[in-house]
Tab-separated table of C-alpha atoms in Angstrom:
chain	number	residue	atom	x	y	z
A	285	MET	CA	0.281	-0.125	0.210
A	286	ILE	CA	1.083	3.595	-0.683
A	287	GLU	CA	1.547	6.123	2.136
A	288	THR	CA	0.565	9.425	1.620
A	289	SER	CA	1.168	10.957	4.581
A	290	MET	CA	4.250	13.239	3.679
A	291	ASN	CA	3.481	16.556	1.495
A	292	PHE	CA	6.036	17.636	-0.738
A	293	ASN	CA	5.107	21.269	0.072
A	294	ASP	CA	2.833	21.349	3.522
A	295	LEU	CA	1.179	24.472	3.536
A	296	HIS	CA	-1.446	23.291	5.345
A	297	LYS	CA	0.808	22.830	8.537
A	298	GLN	CA	1.967	26.287	7.765
A	299	TYR	CA	-1.432	27.739	7.769
A	300	ARG	CA	-2.292	26.111	11.054
A	301	ALA	CA	1.272	27.749	12.765
A	302	TYR	CA	-0.443	30.848	11.510
A	303	GLN	CA	-3.637	30.197	11.374
A	304	SER	CA	-4.782	33.232	13.890
A	305	GLU	CA	-2.891	35.916	12.322
A	306	ILE	CA	-4.193	35.013	8.831
A	307	ASP	CA	-7.907	34.624	9.219
A	308	ALA	CA	-8.164	37.766	11.141
A	309	ALA	CA	-5.989	39.132	8.115
A	310	ILE	CA	-8.649	37.861	5.381
A	311	GLN	CA	-11.433	38.856	7.493
A	312	GLN	CA	-10.128	42.413	7.995
A	313	THR	CA	-10.289	43.070	4.430
A	314	ILE	CA	-13.582	41.257	4.024
A	315	ASP	CA	-15.055	43.740	6.331
A	316	ASN	CA	-13.095	46.762	4.647
A	317	SER	CA	-14.706	45.200	1.211
A	318	ALA	CA	-11.837	46.876	-0.809
A	319	PHE	CA	-10.756	43.735	-2.569
A	320	ILE	CA	-8.842	45.637	-5.343
A	321	ASN	CA	-6.440	48.354	-4.237
A	322	GLY	CA	-7.004	48.005	-0.774
A	323	PRO	CA	-4.682	49.422	1.858
A	324	GLU	CA	-2.633	46.210	2.205
A	325	ILE	CA	-1.131	46.275	-1.302
A	326	GLY	CA	0.919	49.444	-0.482
A	327	LYS	CA	1.729	48.048	3.157
A	328	LEU	CA	2.759	45.120	1.420
A	329	GLU	CA	5.213	46.828	-0.709
A	330	GLU	CA	6.759	49.099	1.480
A	331	GLU	CA	7.531	45.886	3.611
A	332	LEU	CA	8.597	44.055	1.000
A	333	ALA	CA	10.797	47.251	-0.629
A	334	THR	CA	12.118	46.976	3.289
A	335	PHE	CA	13.076	43.654	3.309
A	336	THR	CA	14.889	43.323	0.090
A	337	GLY	CA	16.672	46.695	0.487
A	338	VAL	CA	15.649	48.578	-2.581
A	339	LYS	CA	13.669	51.500	-2.868
A	340	HIS	CA	10.290	50.723	-5.013
A	341	ALA	CA	8.367	47.279	-5.039
A	342	ILE	CA	5.367	47.331	-7.131
A	343	SER	CA	3.195	44.244	-6.244
A	344	CYS	CA	1.068	42.553	-9.651
A	345	SER	CA	-1.078	39.734	-10.334
A	346	SER	CA	1.942	36.982	-10.623
A	347	GLY	CA	5.643	36.133	-11.371
A	348	THR	CA	4.861	35.835	-15.263
A	349	ASP	CA	3.029	39.419	-15.676
A	350	ALA	CA	5.972	40.717	-12.995
A	351	LEU	CA	8.541	39.321	-16.389
A	352	LEU	CA	5.640	40.760	-18.752
A	353	LEU	CA	5.570	44.560	-17.022
A	354	SER	CA	9.314	44.567	-16.577
A	355	LEU	CA	9.363	44.143	-20.924
A	356	MET	CA	7.289	46.479	-21.069
A	357	ALA	CA	8.471	49.279	-18.990
A	358	LEU	CA	12.101	48.320	-20.970
A	359	ASP	CA	10.482	49.174	-24.231
A	360	VAL	CA	11.519	45.907	-25.453
A	361	GLN	CA	10.900	45.645	-29.400
A	362	PRO	CA	9.619	42.772	-31.922
A	363	ASP	CA	12.459	41.225	-33.110
A	364	ASP	CA	15.151	42.443	-29.913
A	365	GLU	CA	16.974	39.219	-28.876
A	366	ILE	CA	17.307	38.857	-25.088
A	367	ILE	CA	19.563	36.288	-23.207
A	368	CYS	CA	18.038	33.473	-20.726
A	369	PRO	CA	19.020	29.986	-19.521
A	370	ALA	CA	18.399	27.157	-21.149
A	371	PHE	CA	17.352	24.718	-17.851
A	372	SER	CA	14.728	26.553	-15.798
A	373	PHE	CA	10.824	27.399	-16.152
A	374	ILE	CA	9.464	28.235	-19.018
A	375	ALA	CA	7.974	31.859	-17.586
A	376	SER	CA	11.067	33.823	-18.234
A	377	ALA	CA	11.622	32.746	-21.844
A	378	SER	CA	8.064	32.287	-22.783
A	379	MET	CA	7.453	36.420	-22.336
A	380	ILE	CA	10.497	37.152	-24.256
A	381	SER	CA	8.488	35.208	-26.979
A	382	PHE	CA	5.190	36.721	-26.025
A	383	TYR	CA	6.568	40.647	-26.507
A	384	ARG	CA	7.392	39.198	-30.195
A	385	ALA	CA	11.527	39.399	-29.059
A	386	LYS	CA	14.136	36.517	-29.506
A	387	PRO	CA	15.052	34.329	-26.691
A	388	VAL	CA	18.351	33.550	-26.801
A	389	PHE	CA	19.407	30.298	-24.600
A	390	VAL	CA	22.574	29.996	-22.627
A	391	ASP	CA	23.312	26.657	-21.201
A	392	VAL	CA	23.735	26.416	-17.587
A	393	SER	CA	26.611	26.109	-14.930
A	394	PRO	CA	27.455	22.182	-13.676
A	395	VAL	CA	28.164	24.072	-10.326
A	396	ASP	CA	24.999	25.895	-9.373
A	397	PHE	CA	22.883	25.431	-12.000
A	398	ASN	CA	22.428	28.864	-13.171
A	399	LEU	CA	23.508	30.863	-16.403
A	400	ASP	CA	27.175	30.172	-16.874
A	401	ILE	CA	28.769	33.050	-17.044
A	402	THR	CA	31.771	31.657	-19.472
A	403	GLN	CA	29.072	31.440	-22.301
A	404	ILE	CA	27.158	34.253	-22.399
A	405	GLU	CA	29.345	36.748	-24.140
A	406	GLU	CA	29.149	34.800	-27.387
A	407	ARG	CA	25.951	34.904	-27.733
A	408	ILE	CA	25.673	38.435	-27.073
A	409	GLY	CA	24.842	39.866	-30.972
A	410	PRO	CA	23.523	43.281	-32.478
A	411	LYS	CA	20.379	42.706	-31.715
A	412	THR	CA	21.259	41.418	-27.871
A	413	LYS	CA	18.909	44.007	-25.564
A	414	GLY	CA	19.231	42.158	-22.218
A	415	ILE	CA	19.663	39.473	-19.896
A	416	ILE	CA	17.178	37.524	-17.764
A	417	ALA	CA	19.315	35.488	-15.008
A	418	VAL	CA	17.141	33.061	-13.107
A	419	SER	CA	18.034	32.219	-9.467
A	420	LEU	CA	17.188	28.828	-9.768
A	421	PHE	CA	15.913	26.272	-7.263
A	422	GLY	CA	16.982	29.083	-4.331
A	423	GLN	CA	20.217	30.429	-5.282
A	424	CYS	CA	21.131	33.906	-6.855
A	425	ALA	CA	23.249	33.770	-10.368
A	426	ASN	CA	26.602	35.290	-10.238
A	427	PHE	CA	25.099	38.742	-10.312
A	428	ASP	CA	28.622	40.720	-10.107
A	429	GLU	CA	30.036	39.165	-13.495
A	430	ILE	CA	26.820	39.134	-15.035
A	431	ASN	CA	25.797	42.784	-14.746
A	432	ALA	CA	30.129	43.518	-15.517
A	433	ILE	CA	29.013	41.692	-18.863
A	434	ALA	CA	25.888	43.974	-19.280
A	435	HIS	CA	27.811	47.112	-18.281
A	436	LYS	CA	30.507	46.436	-21.116
A	437	HIS	CA	27.936	45.394	-23.984
A	438	GLY	CA	25.304	48.103	-22.836
A	439	LEU	CA	22.420	45.762	-21.722
A	440	TRP	CA	20.304	45.792	-18.874
A	441	VAL	CA	19.514	42.605	-16.651
A	442	ILE	CA	16.412	41.236	-14.925
A	443	GLU	CA	16.832	38.749	-12.225
A	444	ASP	CA	13.844	36.586	-12.340
A	445	GLY	CA	13.840	35.610	-8.619
A	446	ALA	CA	10.888	33.668	-8.582
A	447	GLN	CA	12.541	30.780	-6.703
A	448	SER	CA	15.160	33.044	-4.643
A	449	PHE	CA	13.077	35.460	-2.516
A	450	GLY	CA	14.804	35.480	0.564
A	451	ALA	CA	18.137	34.286	-1.150
A	452	THR	CA	21.410	36.418	-0.312
A	453	TYR	CA	24.364	37.142	-2.470
A	454	LYS	CA	27.429	38.846	-1.181
A	455	GLY	CA	25.406	40.266	1.521
A	456	LYS	CA	22.573	41.663	-0.380
A	457	ARG	CA	18.800	40.311	-1.081
A	458	SER	CA	17.789	38.464	-4.155
A	459	CYS	CA	15.921	40.980	-6.269
A	460	SER	CA	18.237	43.827	-5.054
A	461	LEU	CA	21.059	42.772	-7.631
A	462	THR	CA	19.885	43.992	-10.704
A	463	HIS	CA	18.493	47.536	-11.958
A	464	LEU	CA	14.656	45.431	-12.775
A	465	ALA	CA	14.291	41.956	-10.604
A	466	THR	CA	10.969	39.819	-10.363
A	467	THR	CA	9.503	37.278	-8.260
A	468	SER	CA	6.359	35.079	-7.579
A	469	PHE	CA	4.475	34.346	-4.581
A	470	PHE	CA	2.869	31.348	-6.109
A	471	PRO	CA	1.767	29.274	-3.162
A	472	ALA	CA	4.196	26.680	-3.583
A	473	LYS	CA	7.279	29.641	-3.444
A	474	PRO	CA	9.328	30.231	-0.698
A	475	LEU	CA	6.851	33.208	0.433
A	476	GLY	CA	3.917	32.212	-1.301
A	477	CYS	CA	-0.085	33.792	-1.301
A	478	TYR	CA	-2.856	32.017	-1.618
A	479	GLY	CA	-3.174	31.843	-5.294
A	480	ASP	CA	-1.243	34.066	-8.034
A	481	GLY	CA	0.768	36.652	-7.139
A	482	GLY	CA	4.139	38.604	-7.564
A	483	ALA	CA	6.525	41.809	-7.490
A	484	ILE	CA	9.138	43.763	-9.062
A	485	PHE	CA	11.580	45.447	-7.656
A	486	THR	CA	13.885	48.614	-8.705
A	487	ASN	CA	15.695	51.588	-6.958
A	488	ASP	CA	14.962	53.622	-10.285
A	489	PRO	CA	12.041	56.045	-9.538
A	490	LYS	CA	10.665	56.411	-13.043
A	491	LEU	CA	10.647	52.875	-14.153
A	492	ALA	CA	8.725	51.918	-11.061
A	493	SER	CA	6.276	54.860	-11.870
A	494	ARG	CA	6.020	53.651	-15.318
A	495	ILE	CA	5.337	49.860	-14.076
A	496	LYS	CA	2.480	51.014	-11.638
A	497	MET	CA	0.800	52.559	-14.654
A	498	LEU	CA	1.462	50.011	-16.723
A	499	ARG	CA	-0.641	47.166	-14.784
A	500	SER	CA	-3.664	49.448	-14.469
A	501	HIS	CA	-4.057	49.547	-17.915
A	502	GLY	CA	-1.819	52.204	-18.771
A	503	GLN	CA	-4.040	54.633	-16.121
A	504	LYS	CA	-1.984	58.004	-15.181
A	505	ALA	CA	-5.338	59.236	-13.513
A	506	ARG	CA	-8.723	57.833	-13.630
A	507	TYR	CA	-9.904	57.003	-16.703
A	508	VAL	CA	-6.981	58.918	-18.456
A	509	HIS	CA	-4.282	56.049	-20.191
A	510	GLN	CA	-1.196	57.304	-21.187
A	511	GLU	CA	-0.592	53.987	-22.803
A	512	ILE	CA	-1.698	50.657	-23.221
A	513	GLY	CA	-0.878	48.277	-20.252
A	514	ILE	CA	-2.507	45.201	-18.346
A	515	ASN	CA	-4.580	44.252	-15.471
A	516	GLY	CA	-1.810	43.396	-13.582
A	517	ARG	CA	-2.595	43.973	-10.016
A	518	ILE	CA	-2.858	41.933	-6.939
A	519	ASP	CA	-5.367	41.974	-5.104
A	520	THR	CA	-5.947	42.772	-1.503
A	521	LEU	CA	-6.751	39.281	0.233
A	522	GLN	CA	-3.450	38.097	-1.263
A	523	ALA	CA	-1.555	41.037	-0.272
A	524	ALA	CA	-3.186	40.629	3.163
A	525	ILE	CA	-2.087	37.352	3.482
A	526	LEU	CA	1.642	37.893	2.391
A	527	ARG	CA	1.903	40.160	4.752
A	528	VAL	CA	1.256	37.812	7.486
A	529	LYS	CA	3.845	35.542	5.680
A	530	LEU	CA	6.723	38.146	5.476
A	531	LYS	CA	6.571	38.416	9.549
A	532	HIS	CA	7.469	35.012	10.037
A	533	PHE	CA	9.734	34.626	6.554
A	534	GLU	CA	12.812	35.202	8.386
A	535	ASP	CA	12.639	32.457	10.776
A	536	GLU	CA	11.149	30.154	7.978
A	537	ILE	CA	14.349	30.596	6.007
A	538	GLN	CA	16.510	29.743	8.820
A	539	LYS	CA	14.668	26.520	8.919
A	540	ARG	CA	14.681	25.632	5.265
A	541	GLN	CA	18.799	26.086	5.948
A	542	ARG	CA	18.493	23.478	9.132
A	543	ALA	CA	16.303	21.118	6.701
A	544	ALA	CA	18.845	21.546	3.991
A	545	GLU	CA	21.685	21.005	6.164
A	546	ARG	CA	20.015	17.883	7.395
A	547	TYR	CA	19.320	16.759	3.945
A	548	SER	CA	22.796	17.022	2.973
A	549	GLU	CA	24.295	15.356	6.094
A	550	LYS	CA	22.494	12.510	5.550
A	551	LEU	CA	22.885	11.824	1.590
A	552	LYS	CA	26.529	12.962	1.083
A	553	GLY	CA	28.350	10.448	-1.188
A	554	HIS	CA	24.960	9.053	-2.307
A	555	VAL	CA	23.969	11.963	-4.564
A	556	LEU	CA	24.975	14.951	-6.257
A	557	LEU	CA	23.886	18.795	-5.042
A	558	PRO	CA	24.451	22.022	-6.771
A	559	GLU	CA	27.329	23.675	-4.873
A	560	ILE	CA	26.291	26.945	-2.474
A	561	THR	CA	29.111	28.736	-2.762
A	562	PRO	CA	30.217	30.888	0.693
A	563	ASP	CA	28.887	34.181	-0.590
A	564	LYS	CA	25.761	33.300	-1.148
A	565	GLN	CA	22.481	31.944	0.969
A	566	SER	CA	20.298	29.913	-0.547
A	567	VAL	CA	16.644	29.810	0.224
A	568	TRP	CA	16.250	26.397	-0.803
A	569	ALA	CA	12.800	26.721	-2.746
A	570	GLN	CA	13.903	23.257	-3.709
A	571	TYR	CA	16.057	20.378	-2.761
A	572	THR	CA	17.125	19.022	-5.757
A	573	VAL	CA	19.531	16.376	-5.871
A	574	ILE	CA	21.460	14.655	-9.374
A	575	LEU	CA	20.926	11.052	-9.440
A	576	GLU	CA	21.766	8.664	-12.259
A	577	ASN	CA	18.924	6.551	-12.479
A	578	ARG	CA	16.524	9.395	-11.033
A	579	ASP	CA	13.340	7.854	-12.643
A	580	GLU	CA	14.028	4.311	-11.157
A	581	VAL	CA	14.592	5.991	-7.895
A	582	LYS	CA	11.613	8.471	-8.112
A	583	ALA	CA	9.164	5.364	-8.737
A	584	GLN	CA	10.376	3.301	-5.747
A	585	LEU	CA	10.181	6.601	-3.138
A	586	THR	CA	6.379	6.899	-4.716
A	587	GLN	CA	5.759	3.432	-3.725
A	588	GLN	CA	7.025	4.171	-0.155
A	589	GLY	CA	4.875	7.174	0.168
A	590	ILE	CA	7.706	9.845	-0.802
A	591	PRO	CA	6.362	12.672	-3.314
A	592	THR	CA	9.266	13.772	-5.556
A	593	THR	CA	8.800	16.041	-8.447
A	594	VAL	CA	11.213	16.939	-11.688
A	595	HIS	CA	12.228	20.269	-11.672
A	596	TYR	CA	12.322	19.972	-15.146
A	597	PRO	CA	11.990	17.172	-17.506
A	598	VAL	CA	12.546	18.870	-20.995
A	599	ILE	CA	14.598	21.752	-21.552
A	600	LEU	CA	13.620	25.052	-23.016
A	601	PRO	CA	15.659	24.796	-26.637
A	602	LYS	CA	13.828	21.850	-26.718
A	603	GLN	CA	10.279	22.814	-26.237
A	604	GLU	CA	8.043	23.003	-29.359
A	605	ALA	CA	6.989	26.716	-28.486
A	606	PHE	CA	10.433	27.904	-29.248
A	607	GLN	CA	11.555	26.029	-32.261
A	608	ALA	CA	11.270	28.757	-34.553
A	609	ASP	CA	14.218	30.504	-32.165
A	610	ILE	CA	16.441	27.489	-32.340
A	611	VAL	CA	19.097	26.913	-34.520
A	612	PHE	CA	19.401	23.213	-35.420
A	613	HIS	CA	23.122	22.197	-34.468
A	614	GLU	CA	22.915	24.289	-30.984
A	615	LYS	CA	23.850	22.205	-27.973
A	616	PHE	CA	23.099	22.788	-24.333
A	617	GLU	CA	25.053	19.757	-22.743
A	618	VAL	CA	24.531	20.643	-18.882
A	619	ALA	CA	20.848	21.608	-19.372
A	620	SER	CA	20.139	18.306	-20.752
A	621	LEU	CA	22.431	16.087	-18.521
A	622	LEU	CA	20.137	17.725	-15.551
A	623	ALA	CA	16.860	17.641	-17.161
A	624	ASP	CA	17.740	13.699	-17.133
A	625	THR	CA	18.879	13.593	-13.781
A	626	VAL	CA	17.480	16.216	-11.508
A	627	LEU	CA	14.671	15.281	-8.523
A	628	SER	CA	13.423	17.787	-6.164
A	629	LEU	CA	12.569	16.457	-2.420
A	630	PRO	CA	10.029	17.519	-0.120
A	631	MET	CA	11.262	20.662	1.113
A	632	HIS	CA	9.380	23.430	3.566
A	633	ALA	CA	9.938	25.047	7.033
A	634	PHE	CA	7.905	22.908	8.673
A	635	ILE	CA	9.639	19.355	7.165
A	636	THR	CA	10.332	17.176	10.331
A	637	ASP	CA	13.717	15.534	11.251
A	638	TYR	CA	11.751	11.960	11.056
A	639	GLU	CA	10.741	13.210	7.423
A	640	ILE	CA	13.956	13.877	5.781
A	641	ASP	CA	15.384	10.937	7.657
A	642	LYS	CA	12.605	9.320	5.991
A	643	VAL	CA	13.998	10.444	2.367
A	644	ALA	CA	17.313	10.453	2.946
A	645	ASN	CA	17.324	6.692	4.378
A	646	ALA	CA	15.311	5.486	1.530
A	647	ILE	CA	17.328	7.301	-1.035
A	648	LYS	CA	20.568	5.117	0.633
A	649	THR	CA	18.675	2.161	0.639
A	650	ILE	CA	17.869	2.265	-3.277
A	651	ILE	CA	21.791	3.534	-4.080
A	652	PRO	CA	23.880	2.137	-1.373
């Protein structure tokens, strides 16, 4: 019989921990009935800006819309080329294509699974306008080097921090490392709401002002539209919930750290992991290992009631949606290897030592 008691990301356990605060925040929003553009949104944005150490945080309807609004604010044009990683979730590359620009894929590093900084410059051409660097699995990319390359070639940089909100790089928070940065508040993210949500971060007041306008149909004043925008607002209920969770987020980051350390101690010598260099602190959005016989291990863990998932089984250059942008002979060796070998294990702030030990012992039984 398959057990089903363990959760990959236990959102219900998290809710029980903060239930009285979350319920009160939801009830207050209902009592105020300011479901759109309510006061909780401005308060959340101030708190997000303070947390990350930037001047402006602009909340929005999803991490994907955060990327789209950023590209709109940067005046990306059809046929512009934008560097992005070959191994990631589709959102960053898809928003480039959605805007009729071209994603130019770069392989990732075997060390941290983020953009391989040694391969970026060879992919820059006369149409290149910027770089979207995803901070994958909770660890920031090497932004000093990426920003230096961008500065050399006159490019902008966006950090896609959908998985890294709360992480640090050389003492600075994710989403404070580039001219523009985005994150997602999808429920399973390190800081998640109870639906879709996202945010954009910048120190540039002009960009911030324009993004705020673009997320509300390009509206400069009520019913006065300066340019074409989208309906990209977060709703007040989600903002209220995020404000509660943000108060506990530092504690959750430390709990994720302890969980990752225990996993690493138990699994050392049995699996391969992305390296976390001393100048970085991962927020461990996922605890992802490399296994030669990944599919077999996944199947056996499922039989033991241990949920796992694969991030990501098909690299972006091989997705049908991007085939018009791919040169036939291009190879993405590290990305392809990761797609065949990575497996994400249960990870959240409320995972118990017992659960971690159960997962680790099961893997060690399968892979002596």
